[in-house]
XYZ file of C-alpha atoms in Angstrom:
735
model
C 23.474 18.890 20.972
C 23.656 21.570 18.474
C 20.700 21.892 15.779
C 21.526 20.729 12.434
C 19.984 21.160 9.539
C 19.840 17.941 6.700
C 23.120 18.903 5.355
C 24.530 18.760 8.586
C 25.407 22.714 9.339
C 24.720 24.283 13.175
C 21.652 26.205 13.036
C 22.410 30.141 12.657
C 19.873 32.501 11.331
C 20.822 35.555 9.249
C 21.019 38.696 9.463
C 18.819 39.871 6.155
C 16.177 37.324 6.034
C 16.243 35.776 2.294
C 12.492 36.136 0.839
C 13.310 34.747 -2.929
C 13.971 39.171 -3.176
C 17.104 38.497 -5.019
C 16.937 39.174 -9.019
C 17.700 37.322 -11.744
C 20.266 37.562 -14.483
C 17.537 40.842 -16.148
C 17.562 42.428 -13.188
C 14.349 41.014 -12.574
C 12.816 39.838 -8.993
C 12.740 36.258 -8.092
C 9.028 34.325 -7.143
C 9.718 31.905 -4.323
C 8.315 30.629 -1.328
C 8.813 32.013 2.128
C 11.091 30.296 4.330
C 10.346 27.574 6.967
C 11.038 26.444 10.216
C 12.561 23.452 11.911
C 15.594 21.946 13.269
C 16.504 18.737 11.348
C 18.416 16.233 12.118
C 20.916 14.276 9.595
C 21.890 10.849 9.386
C 25.155 11.681 8.538
C 27.509 13.304 11.114
C 28.461 15.396 8.171
C 30.026 19.109 9.583
C 29.300 22.402 7.622
C 26.382 23.643 6.070
C 27.736 26.185 3.450
C 30.529 24.276 2.428
C 33.257 26.855 0.479
C 37.540 26.683 0.555
C 37.670 30.219 0.167
C 41.414 31.355 -0.633
C 42.808 34.422 0.129
C 41.891 37.505 -1.503
C 43.735 37.767 -5.545
C 42.815 38.598 -8.194
C 41.413 35.370 -10.769
C 44.353 35.654 -13.042
C 46.057 34.310 -10.146
C 45.103 30.628 -10.795
C 43.630 28.941 -7.692
C 43.622 25.654 -7.343
C 40.537 24.002 -8.300
C 37.328 23.889 -5.097
C 36.702 20.512 -3.676
C 33.843 20.945 -1.357
C 31.671 18.051 -2.325
C 31.050 16.288 1.374
C 33.127 13.171 2.207
C 30.726 9.743 1.342
C 28.855 8.028 3.819
C 30.896 5.039 5.672
C 27.820 3.339 5.850
C 25.987 3.574 2.275
C 24.017 0.412 1.772
C 21.990 -0.369 -1.352
C 20.354 2.404 -4.146
C 21.347 -0.116 -7.029
C 18.334 1.318 -9.042
C 18.963 4.866 -8.238
C 22.888 5.012 -8.456
C 22.201 3.032 -12.557
C 19.726 6.036 -13.142
C 21.802 8.842 -12.324
C 24.485 7.015 -13.850
C 22.363 6.815 -16.944
C 21.848 11.107 -16.744
C 25.857 11.552 -16.402
C 27.060 8.950 -18.932
C 24.275 10.454 -21.830
C 23.740 14.078 -20.701
C 22.821 16.327 -23.883
C 25.636 19.287 -24.850
C 24.997 21.632 -22.008
C 25.407 21.050 -17.732
C 23.677 18.160 -16.646
C 20.903 18.392 -14.148
C 19.388 16.030 -11.424
C 16.988 16.511 -8.661
C 16.859 13.829 -6.152
C 13.789 14.179 -3.998
C 12.296 12.468 -0.915
C 10.453 12.981 2.312
C 13.107 13.615 5.767
C 15.971 11.706 7.046
C 15.439 9.226 3.514
C 18.857 9.689 2.720
C 18.920 12.213 -0.398
C 22.304 13.651 0.179
C 23.880 10.430 1.456
C 22.957 9.478 -1.965
C 24.010 12.459 -4.018
C 27.458 12.624 -2.007
C 28.456 8.496 -2.950
C 27.356 9.323 -6.522
C 29.050 12.717 -7.013
C 32.271 11.209 -4.744
C 32.525 8.180 -8.085
C 32.574 11.525 -10.669
C 35.570 13.333 -9.198
C 38.298 12.717 -11.941
C 35.486 13.778 -14.446
C 35.259 17.093 -13.566
C 38.565 18.148 -12.866
C 37.698 21.898 -12.985
C 35.429 22.374 -9.056
C 33.512 20.439 -7.031
C 31.067 23.112 -5.041
C 29.077 22.031 -2.400
C 25.786 24.186 -0.843
C 23.603 23.992 1.603
C 20.690 26.004 0.766
C 19.253 25.267 4.223
C 15.720 24.873 3.011
C 14.165 23.347 5.960
C 16.013 24.743 8.659
C 14.456 25.788 11.688
C 17.578 27.923 13.059
C 18.665 29.546 10.426
C 16.948 31.608 7.203
C 16.980 29.917 3.281
C 20.303 30.113 2.171
C 19.564 33.372 -0.559
C 21.277 32.346 -3.870
C 23.350 36.202 -4.020
C 25.143 34.696 -0.915
C 25.854 31.054 -2.624
C 27.457 32.766 -5.406
C 29.314 35.096 -3.919
C 30.952 32.169 -1.877
C 31.547 30.279 -5.335
C 33.479 32.627 -6.618
C 35.269 33.842 -3.772
C 36.295 30.142 -3.735
C 37.036 30.591 -7.796
C 39.535 33.598 -6.256
C 37.728 36.689 -7.545
C 37.183 39.835 -5.066
C 35.515 42.586 -5.408
C 32.837 40.994 -6.260
C 29.158 43.182 -7.756
C 26.198 43.452 -5.005
C 23.154 42.613 -7.401
C 22.367 38.462 -8.368
C 21.895 39.255 -11.535
C 25.638 40.344 -12.052
C 26.824 37.734 -9.795
C 24.936 35.027 -12.044
C 25.928 36.344 -15.031
C 29.892 36.385 -13.793
C 29.491 32.367 -12.319
C 28.192 31.590 -15.066
C 30.928 33.742 -17.167
C 33.580 32.228 -15.095
C 32.736 28.618 -15.467
C 31.702 28.321 -19.315
C 34.343 26.073 -21.098
C 35.175 24.655 -17.576
C 33.825 20.824 -15.997
C 32.846 21.514 -12.272
C 30.313 19.196 -10.283
C 27.807 21.716 -8.200
C 25.840 19.821 -5.025
C 23.223 22.124 -4.110
C 21.404 20.395 -0.725
C 18.006 20.791 1.015
C 16.609 22.754 -1.736
C 13.626 24.931 -1.812
C 12.330 26.415 -4.805
C 12.829 26.223 -7.892
C 13.935 29.863 -7.894
C 16.817 29.073 -5.363
C 18.280 26.687 -7.637
C 18.327 28.486 -10.921
C 21.027 31.062 -10.776
C 23.121 28.780 -9.509
C 23.546 26.929 -12.439
C 26.965 26.594 -14.063
C 27.201 27.112 -17.935
C 30.183 24.610 -18.515
C 29.440 21.992 -21.640
C 30.204 18.898 -19.530
C 28.974 20.102 -15.974
C 26.938 18.490 -13.550
C 24.627 19.652 -10.982
C 23.204 17.648 -8.218
C 20.375 18.986 -5.880
C 18.277 17.234 -3.584
C 14.583 18.378 -1.761
C 11.943 17.688 -0.359
C 10.085 19.149 -2.960
C 9.716 17.526 -6.517
C 10.585 20.931 -8.037
C 9.514 20.400 -10.834
C 9.600 23.952 -11.901
C 13.062 22.438 -12.596
C 12.024 20.825 -15.654
C 12.540 23.585 -17.471
C 15.884 23.810 -17.342
C 15.726 20.237 -18.531
C 16.332 18.634 -15.179
C 16.498 14.483 -14.504
C 13.892 13.616 -11.621
C 15.017 10.916 -9.209
C 12.396 10.201 -6.249
C 14.066 8.485 -3.471
C 11.929 6.114 -1.427
C 13.135 4.092 2.219
C 14.925 0.777 2.756
C 14.012 -2.419 2.187
C 14.027 -4.867 5.058
C 17.487 -6.144 4.163
C 18.993 -3.412 3.367
C 17.909 -1.647 6.376
C 18.878 -4.933 8.432
C 22.288 -4.344 6.731
C 22.725 -0.597 7.548
C 22.424 -1.767 11.276
C 24.428 -4.285 10.973
C 27.351 -2.148 9.923
C 26.085 0.687 12.510
C 26.345 -2.381 15.709
C 28.146 -4.607 14.241
C 26.948 -8.013 12.707
C 27.968 -10.324 16.071
C 25.405 -8.612 17.998
C 22.783 -8.950 14.089
C 23.746 -12.853 14.485
C 22.904 -13.142 18.381
C 19.404 -11.424 18.184
C 18.121 -11.521 14.284
C 14.916 -11.369 15.049
C 15.223 -8.323 17.102
C 17.420 -6.770 14.171
C 14.437 -7.342 12.081
C 11.969 -6.137 13.963
C 14.163 -2.706 14.893
C 14.201 -2.353 11.022
C 10.738 -2.751 10.813
C 9.709 -0.450 13.014
C 11.740 2.272 11.912
C 9.599 1.469 8.499
C 12.525 1.777 6.555
C 13.902 5.064 6.846
C 17.547 5.489 6.465
C 17.211 8.585 9.968
C 15.386 6.206 12.069
C 16.984 3.528 11.380
C 20.559 5.406 11.608
C 19.013 6.707 15.193
C 17.967 3.101 16.486
C 21.405 2.056 15.601
C 22.925 4.973 17.648
C 21.081 3.704 20.519
C 21.815 0.121 20.544
C 25.590 1.109 19.635
C 26.147 3.119 22.727
C 24.893 0.186 24.890
C 26.624 -2.501 24.383
C 25.294 -5.126 26.845
C 21.956 -4.527 26.688
C 20.183 -6.529 24.052
C 19.328 -5.722 20.706
C 14.854 -7.003 21.714
C 15.649 -3.956 24.526
C 15.682 -1.182 21.809
C 12.902 -4.043 19.660
C 10.429 -3.910 22.931
C 10.814 0.160 23.674
C 9.736 1.214 19.513
C 6.672 -0.956 19.725
C 5.889 -0.656 23.817
C 1.912 -0.251 23.037
C 0.528 3.095 23.666
C 3.156 5.150 22.596
C 4.583 5.722 19.335
C 8.432 5.102 17.958
C 8.608 8.396 16.810
C 8.788 9.160 21.087
C 11.693 6.855 21.393
C 13.769 7.714 18.323
C 15.841 10.560 19.563
C 19.849 12.040 19.663
C 21.582 12.624 22.669
C 17.559 14.194 24.559
C 16.164 15.478 20.628
C 13.663 13.635 18.698
C 15.860 13.742 15.553
C 13.144 11.813 12.893
C 10.299 14.036 14.635
C 12.538 17.538 14.193
C 12.303 16.478 10.473
C 8.949 15.205 9.808
C 8.208 18.852 11.655
C 9.870 20.679 9.243
C 8.170 19.235 6.232
C 5.551 19.835 7.633
C 5.755 23.260 8.336
C 5.692 23.975 3.857
C 1.660 22.650 4.302
C -0.738 25.282 4.287
C -2.856 25.505 7.110
C -5.716 22.932 5.159
C -3.453 20.936 3.577
C -2.080 21.025 7.263
C -5.422 19.616 8.689
C -5.877 17.193 6.096
C -2.202 15.773 6.443
C -3.303 15.496 10.434
C -7.510 13.462 9.409
C -4.942 10.831 6.928
C -2.606 10.000 9.270
C -5.477 9.107 11.584
C -7.305 6.696 9.410
C -6.857 2.917 9.880
C -5.302 2.894 6.563
C -2.015 3.109 5.165
C -2.876 3.026 1.272
C -6.068 5.372 -0.328
C -7.149 6.392 -3.161
C -8.618 9.802 -3.713
C -12.493 8.939 -3.236
C -11.515 7.669 -0.181
C -9.532 10.988 1.229
C -12.345 13.091 -0.354
C -14.905 11.766 1.965
C -12.417 11.308 5.067
C -11.869 15.405 4.694
C -14.968 16.278 3.580
C -13.779 18.039 0.096
C -15.261 18.167 -3.606
C -12.550 16.805 -6.022
C -10.680 19.813 -7.166
C -9.326 20.412 -2.957
C -8.736 16.590 -2.753
C -6.198 16.856 -6.095
C -4.939 19.977 -4.241
C -3.992 18.505 -1.068
C -3.065 15.029 -2.467
C -0.409 17.106 -4.552
C 0.600 19.212 -1.933
C 1.452 16.294 0.055
C 2.906 14.709 -3.036
C 4.985 17.232 -3.286
C 6.794 17.436 0.311
C 6.969 13.330 0.151
C 5.067 13.068 3.199
C 2.137 11.597 1.014
C 4.002 8.418 -1.590
C 1.670 8.271 -4.537
C 1.394 4.913 -5.987
C 0.124 5.591 -9.511
C -2.983 4.533 -10.884
C -4.415 0.910 -9.386
C -4.576 -0.704 -12.893
C -8.632 -1.626 -10.996
C -10.554 1.118 -11.196
C -7.704 3.865 -12.839
C -7.831 5.478 -9.665
C -4.269 7.030 -8.300
C -3.443 5.433 -5.224
C -1.770 7.195 -2.041
C 1.092 5.518 0.518
C 1.850 6.674 3.654
C 4.864 5.189 5.440
C 4.507 4.209 8.727
C 6.858 6.578 10.869
C 4.892 9.181 8.693
C 2.212 8.401 9.394
C 2.189 8.143 12.927
C 4.244 11.486 13.057
C 0.646 13.431 11.200
C -1.540 10.698 13.775
C 0.521 12.435 16.233
C 0.017 15.746 15.838
C -3.910 15.257 15.295
C -4.303 14.102 18.296
C -3.008 17.112 20.372
C -3.688 20.139 17.429
C -7.840 18.635 16.550
C -10.789 17.637 18.404
C -12.017 13.839 19.739
C -14.923 14.681 17.567
C -13.629 15.978 14.991
C -10.909 12.448 14.719
C -13.771 10.820 15.071
C -16.086 11.819 12.619
C -13.355 11.604 9.937
C -12.572 8.284 10.246
C -16.494 7.312 10.282
C -16.835 9.428 7.393
C -13.782 7.038 5.636
C -15.539 3.701 7.649
C -18.589 4.722 5.335
C -17.029 4.949 1.938
C -15.815 1.505 2.531
C -19.315 0.293 3.532
C -20.361 2.395 0.522
C -17.888 0.983 -1.839
C -18.065 -3.087 -0.886
C -22.054 -2.392 -1.250
C -21.746 -1.378 -4.986
C -19.392 -3.528 -5.551
C -21.790 -6.950 -4.265
C -24.622 -5.076 -5.419
C -22.796 -6.120 -8.680
C -21.240 -9.925 -8.036
C -23.691 -10.563 -6.328
C -27.495 -9.543 -7.056
C -29.396 -11.905 -4.880
C -27.310 -11.924 -1.883
C -27.654 -7.890 -1.549
C -30.555 -7.883 0.273
C -30.068 -6.677 4.000
C -29.622 -2.590 4.880
C -26.804 -0.207 5.080
C -26.665 1.860 8.182
C -24.467 5.566 6.744
C -24.521 8.348 8.843
C -22.412 10.301 5.576
C -23.227 8.738 2.495
C -20.642 9.293 -0.138
C -20.920 11.637 -2.959
C -18.290 9.420 -5.183
C -17.588 5.961 -5.563
C -14.874 3.707 -7.588
C -16.020 3.833 -11.079
C -17.055 -0.288 -11.635
C -17.230 -0.727 -15.119
C -18.023 -4.378 -15.274
C -18.345 -7.043 -11.922
C -14.919 -7.867 -12.894
C -13.494 -4.556 -12.081
C -15.687 -4.679 -8.746
C -13.951 -7.940 -7.879
C -10.485 -6.441 -8.912
C -11.069 -3.348 -6.567
C -12.284 -5.539 -3.106
C -9.102 -7.927 -4.042
C -6.628 -4.644 -4.212
C -8.597 -3.357 -1.651
C -8.660 -6.381 1.110
C -6.243 -5.167 3.926
C -7.883 -1.783 4.039
C -11.778 -3.254 4.233
C -9.774 -5.818 7.086
C -8.244 -2.864 8.831
C -11.638 -0.611 8.541
C -13.446 -3.590 9.944
C -11.445 -4.610 12.535
C -11.200 -0.562 13.171
C -15.225 -0.486 13.408
C -15.231 -3.250 16.273
C -12.902 -0.820 18.075
C -15.042 2.342 17.891
C -17.809 0.874 18.543
C -19.774 0.953 15.380
C -22.067 -2.522 15.557
C -24.220 -1.799 12.673
C -21.257 -1.238 10.545
C -18.740 -4.005 11.403
C -21.512 -6.567 10.526
C -22.602 -5.077 7.009
C -19.168 -4.607 6.333
C -18.409 -8.250 6.403
C -21.641 -8.712 4.384
C -20.783 -6.670 2.452
C -17.200 -8.440 1.298
C -19.574 -11.888 0.663
C -18.212 -11.964 -2.641
C -14.488 -10.932 -1.784
C -14.685 -14.178 -0.029
C -16.827 -16.291 -2.163
C -14.835 -15.836 -5.806
C -11.212 -15.291 -3.547
C -11.567 -17.634 -0.540
C -9.644 -15.760 1.704
C -10.262 -18.357 4.708
C -8.577 -16.691 7.238
C -10.638 -13.217 6.706
C -13.801 -14.935 5.509
C -13.723 -16.598 8.933
C -12.603 -13.680 11.450
C -14.599 -11.262 9.542
C -17.911 -13.215 10.703
C -16.776 -14.248 13.636
C -16.198 -9.825 14.714
C -19.304 -9.637 12.306
C -21.789 -12.081 14.943
C -20.609 -10.637 17.931
C -21.542 -7.494 16.457
C -24.764 -8.223 15.256
C -25.543 -10.110 18.848
C -24.696 -6.738 20.312
C -26.945 -4.577 18.323
C -29.903 -7.278 18.446
C -30.214 -7.155 15.140
C -31.348 -10.774 13.954
C -31.121 -10.430 10.373
C -27.485 -9.648 10.543
C -27.143 -12.621 13.396
C -28.474 -14.551 11.202
C -26.862 -13.409 7.984
C -23.449 -13.971 9.802
C -24.228 -17.312 10.766
C -25.136 -19.099 7.662
C -22.234 -16.689 6.079
C -19.820 -17.092 8.561
C -20.545 -21.476 8.291
C -20.206 -21.378 4.686
C -16.452 -19.722 5.360
C -16.378 -22.718 8.370
C -17.212 -25.776 5.741
C -15.107 -24.264 3.579
C -11.844 -23.998 5.536
C -12.684 -27.528 6.242
C -13.784 -27.436 9.713
C -16.912 -28.879 9.858
C -17.049 -29.728 12.510
C -17.715 -25.939 13.486
C -19.176 -25.060 10.506
C -22.045 -27.670 11.974
C -22.872 -25.457 14.389
C -23.436 -22.242 12.587
C -25.940 -23.665 10.840
C -27.822 -25.575 13.745
C -27.955 -22.210 15.589
C -28.909 -20.367 11.774
C -31.851 -22.868 11.871
C -32.809 -22.588 15.039
C -32.577 -18.841 15.404
C -34.997 -19.019 12.045
C -37.915 -21.276 13.167
C -37.398 -19.331 16.254
C -38.656 -16.565 14.014
C -40.672 -17.570 12.114
C -38.688 -17.492 9.028
C -39.019 -20.106 6.533
C -36.663 -18.802 4.120
C -34.103 -18.259 6.268
C -34.101 -21.912 8.189
C -33.725 -23.035 4.446
C -30.872 -21.862 3.859
C -29.134 -23.043 7.193
C -30.210 -26.671 5.826
C -28.737 -25.902 2.837
C -25.135 -24.646 4.103
C -25.782 -27.670 6.708
C -25.151 -29.884 4.137
C -22.825 -28.836 2.508
C -21.009 -28.709 5.169
C -21.739 -32.749 5.381
C -20.838 -32.921 1.856
C -17.568 -31.941 1.713
C -16.628 -33.652 4.853
C -17.729 -37.062 3.050
C -21.223 -37.908 5.139
C -23.135 -38.240 2.108
C -26.077 -39.231 2.975
C -26.380 -36.613 5.427
C -25.918 -34.229 3.187
C -28.066 -35.585 0.766
C -31.351 -35.596 3.628
C -30.844 -32.181 4.477
C -30.387 -31.101 1.058
C -33.804 -32.744 0.122
C -35.544 -30.753 3.176
C -34.195 -27.851 1.625
C -35.142 -28.425 -1.564
C -38.889 -29.048 -0.347
C -39.031 -25.369 1.637
C -37.862 -23.321 -1.819
C -40.150 -24.803 -3.793
C -42.888 -23.701 -1.206
C -41.559 -20.727 -0.931
C -41.255 -20.509 -4.926
C -37.264 -19.190 -3.890
C -36.252 -19.705 -7.674
C -32.650 -19.411 -7.082
C -32.857 -21.121 -3.994
C -34.611 -24.337 -6.105
C -31.675 -23.887 -8.355
C -28.630 -23.569 -6.130
C -30.150 -26.755 -3.925
C -30.484 -28.630 -7.410
C -27.108 -28.258 -8.140
C -25.802 -29.522 -4.613
C -27.989 -33.274 -4.977
C -26.702 -33.477 -8.690
C -23.156 -33.026 -6.865
C -24.031 -35.610 -3.914
C -25.388 -37.867 -7.097
C -22.078 -37.260 -8.818
C -19.969 -38.449 -6.106
C -21.979 -41.272 -5.039
C -21.627 -42.958 -8.730
C -24.879 -42.348 -9.706
C -24.168 -39.970 -12.822
C -27.219 -40.215 -15.303
C -29.105 -39.417 -11.613
C -26.520 -36.117 -11.588
C -26.711 -35.324 -15.395
C -30.092 -34.744 -15.048
C -29.937 -32.724 -12.145
C -27.388 -30.293 -12.839
C -28.986 -29.983 -16.145
C -32.057 -28.647 -14.136
C -29.364 -26.630 -12.238
C -28.013 -24.689 -15.302
C -31.096 -23.975 -16.172
C -32.873 -22.308 -12.886
C -29.067 -20.213 -12.303
C -28.986 -19.163 -15.915
C -33.015 -18.163 -15.580
C -32.068 -15.507 -12.642
C -29.106 -14.335 -14.210
C -26.731 -15.917 -11.894
C -23.721 -16.576 -14.345
C -21.437 -17.955 -11.398
C -23.532 -20.431 -9.745
C -24.442 -21.229 -13.168
C -20.565 -21.751 -14.101
C -20.538 -24.052 -11.209
C -23.446 -25.995 -12.467
C -21.884 -26.308 -16.060
C -18.871 -27.459 -14.644
C -20.355 -30.138 -12.518
C -22.450 -31.294 -15.081
C -19.259 -31.588 -17.150
C -17.565 -33.761 -14.843
C -21.385 -36.106 -15.372
C -21.108 -36.451 -18.698
C -17.122 -37.303 -18.580
C -17.707 -40.326 -15.735
C -21.126 -41.247 -17.759
C -18.790 -41.856 -20.580
C -19.066 -38.818 -22.690
C -15.622 -37.524 -22.082
C -15.576 -35.357 -25.695
C -19.037 -33.085 -23.907
C -17.691 -33.702 -20.799
C -14.727 -31.432 -21.445
C -16.505 -29.756 -23.831
C -18.766 -28.880 -21.288
C -15.588 -28.501 -18.390
C -13.923 -25.558 -21.073
C -16.903 -23.813 -21.625
C -16.994 -23.501 -17.343
C -13.458 -22.340 -17.771
C -14.200 -19.822 -20.012
C -17.210 -18.225 -17.653
C -14.863 -18.603 -14.280
C -12.421 -16.441 -16.378
C -15.111 -13.743 -17.440
C -16.318 -13.806 -13.775
C -12.764 -13.649 -12.276
C -12.949 -16.582 -10.083
C -9.160 -17.893 -9.366
C -10.756 -20.910 -7.529
C -12.985 -22.118 -9.480
C -10.774 -21.788 -12.395
C -8.450 -24.098 -10.671
C -11.062 -25.675 -9.386
C -12.122 -26.613 -12.918
C -8.580 -27.480 -14.799
C -8.369 -29.899 -11.474
C -11.185 -31.574 -13.449
C -9.950 -32.095 -16.537
C -6.973 -33.105 -15.497
C -8.959 -35.706 -13.206
C -10.685 -36.382 -16.743
C -7.944 -36.463 -19.148
C -6.680 -38.826 -16.234
C -8.975 -41.585 -17.270
C -8.835 -41.615 -20.133
C -5.331 -42.186 -20.345
C -3.659 -38.770 -21.338
C -1.208 -38.896 -18.564
C 0.762 -36.119 -20.516
C -2.651 -33.822 -20.902
C -3.513 -34.998 -17.047
C 0.123 -33.643 -15.926
C -0.062 -30.479 -17.897
C -4.298 -29.287 -16.431
C -3.044 -30.355 -12.777
C 0.712 -28.573 -13.311
C -1.962 -24.880 -14.032
C -3.818 -25.584 -11.305
C -1.463 -26.536 -8.493
C 0.029 -22.575 -10.151
C -3.656 -21.473 -8.957
C -4.285 -22.362 -6.261
C -0.840 -21.671 -4.461
C -1.410 -18.251 -3.945
C -4.775 -18.295 -2.585
C -4.921 -22.327 -0.966
C -2.084 -23.894 0.373
C -4.650 -27.286 0.997
C -5.589 -27.670 -2.380
C -2.617 -26.708 -3.789
C -0.566 -29.770 -1.694
C -3.869 -32.062 -2.863
C -2.228 -30.869 -6.468
C 1.128 -31.290 -5.761
C 0.393 -35.192 -4.436
C -2.309 -35.326 -7.368
C 1.635 -34.648 -9.849
C 3.703 -36.674 -8.209
C 1.615 -39.162 -7.492
C 0.883 -39.355 -11.680
C 5.063 -38.367 -11.992
C 5.537 -41.844 -10.133
């Protein structure tokens, strides 16, 4: 099979190498990048690279027919509605002069398809000619097209013979010839702004579309508008598959089709290659391709091939060759991280770079669209970057072949230590009393996220939840047992405030096993009590009781009364949530006595809070008021605003049930405001539910429904069981 560039031209090597050594209109030498190599397979079957329909040699006065060189529009064009709308506005509202649009994106994302589809729809507006040139910026088998070469072909297509040789004179003639004309020019696969600039026509109503794997920000001085192209969404990728393999096959195996689309990561080139594989195997189920793409131990890049050539890998290889050696190394290093989204501090830690070199690396990878710049995170003000799945697999594959195993291990450990350090810093702000166990770092990061407030720290934990989960799992796979349980421990504020129960339990199951393997009794004790809390809050009361019982037994063996009191307190909470109030009160009373004897003031206040909650649930509102008042005062004294707000919420309930509804609602509203300050969505929802109960009990049905609705809206994304309960409340209140 012939190697084709992204524009589709069979590769051929020029006899003279272009290095940007032409001249501009003033005769000055143009400064451009050196050429790169690498065969690139385009998803569209487009014949020809630089497309010129030359006329027989004749003087311009012969008035040759208008040039019609645009590529055929792709038959299976899918989606791209926002991009087409933005490009349409450019064409519609262009300023006087030539409109210039740069369409950029990673290899195989469909830049040529989008530009061709868009420009084909505009042909009636440009009756004086439509020009196309493949600038061959990323072809291995041929050099990038020199501007003089392209201008020569354009001018010959216009009927000119006896052309000058210098770039400056050719560019001047091109501008003269197009003055007053309405032409459209498509410049495909551009490598540099300097390669494009001499090719711009001078017609006041002309349009130029440039496609490139680079952002070509240098064309901003020429008035360019920029349109970045991302991968297809899941539904669009399935639609593209459906058009290529037939709706009947998709209808028979919808799940397998969606799996194929997902494994292609929405990259149109990959989707088209996968569709080709399916289409030539009409009797083979779609699920066979899904299995081949997702086969354990291999990358989809190994399966996505056309006639024996790995099309997607070749396209990505060509972009990779644009990188300098240090940036190529950084690309490989980032590809082996267990996370696909990361910020600059993670990159600095993983790659061992200072801030300046980190910025250069990220800019370089974003420039060639190997890395997507997601912009500021809105939390700590840090820019976030993302690898698409196939690009990440490409980088990781290169790392395996080009970097040593120990070097790769160091990179991953540096990133893991960063996440442990950053999460621990957030924990210190959000739960200082919980931040009591050691952290063991191999590589202490020099830069951490700037947590200005506790809320900022909590928001960072929420935003990084997927990355923390991936890091914890990978640390277990790497055998870093201390890091596993310490990261699970540091994530406590995330679990307590945001209540991701599945992750809470998973992290502590892994952490408990890791602490036991490493023989760390303090770590094992913390995993049992914190993990027991997760099981308890998830409604798995019997399992929680076993974890707390084991924690208590270990504490007695170790002679650790503080840990034993913690286990008693946790077991009491499990019984309380299971509705066993008498057993809960007995355990809380024992825990309170131990904590008072130890002088553990915060522990005393927390147990008083729980005893007040039990008294309230038992119908003893006056006792609850006394216990909860003492708990609130104690928690404020030890500067625990989160738990102090919990005590205030229960105190509001107690006052309302004791007959002082106005005072109770005032305290509940104050508690709601405090939880809004600390960022605890779960408790905001819970307090609104309490306010709804208070309104309902005092006969204000409409107010109760409004509060229940607000509570349901907060519960819905974080706790399905609580959301179900609130939905039932609302249904009953309407009945």
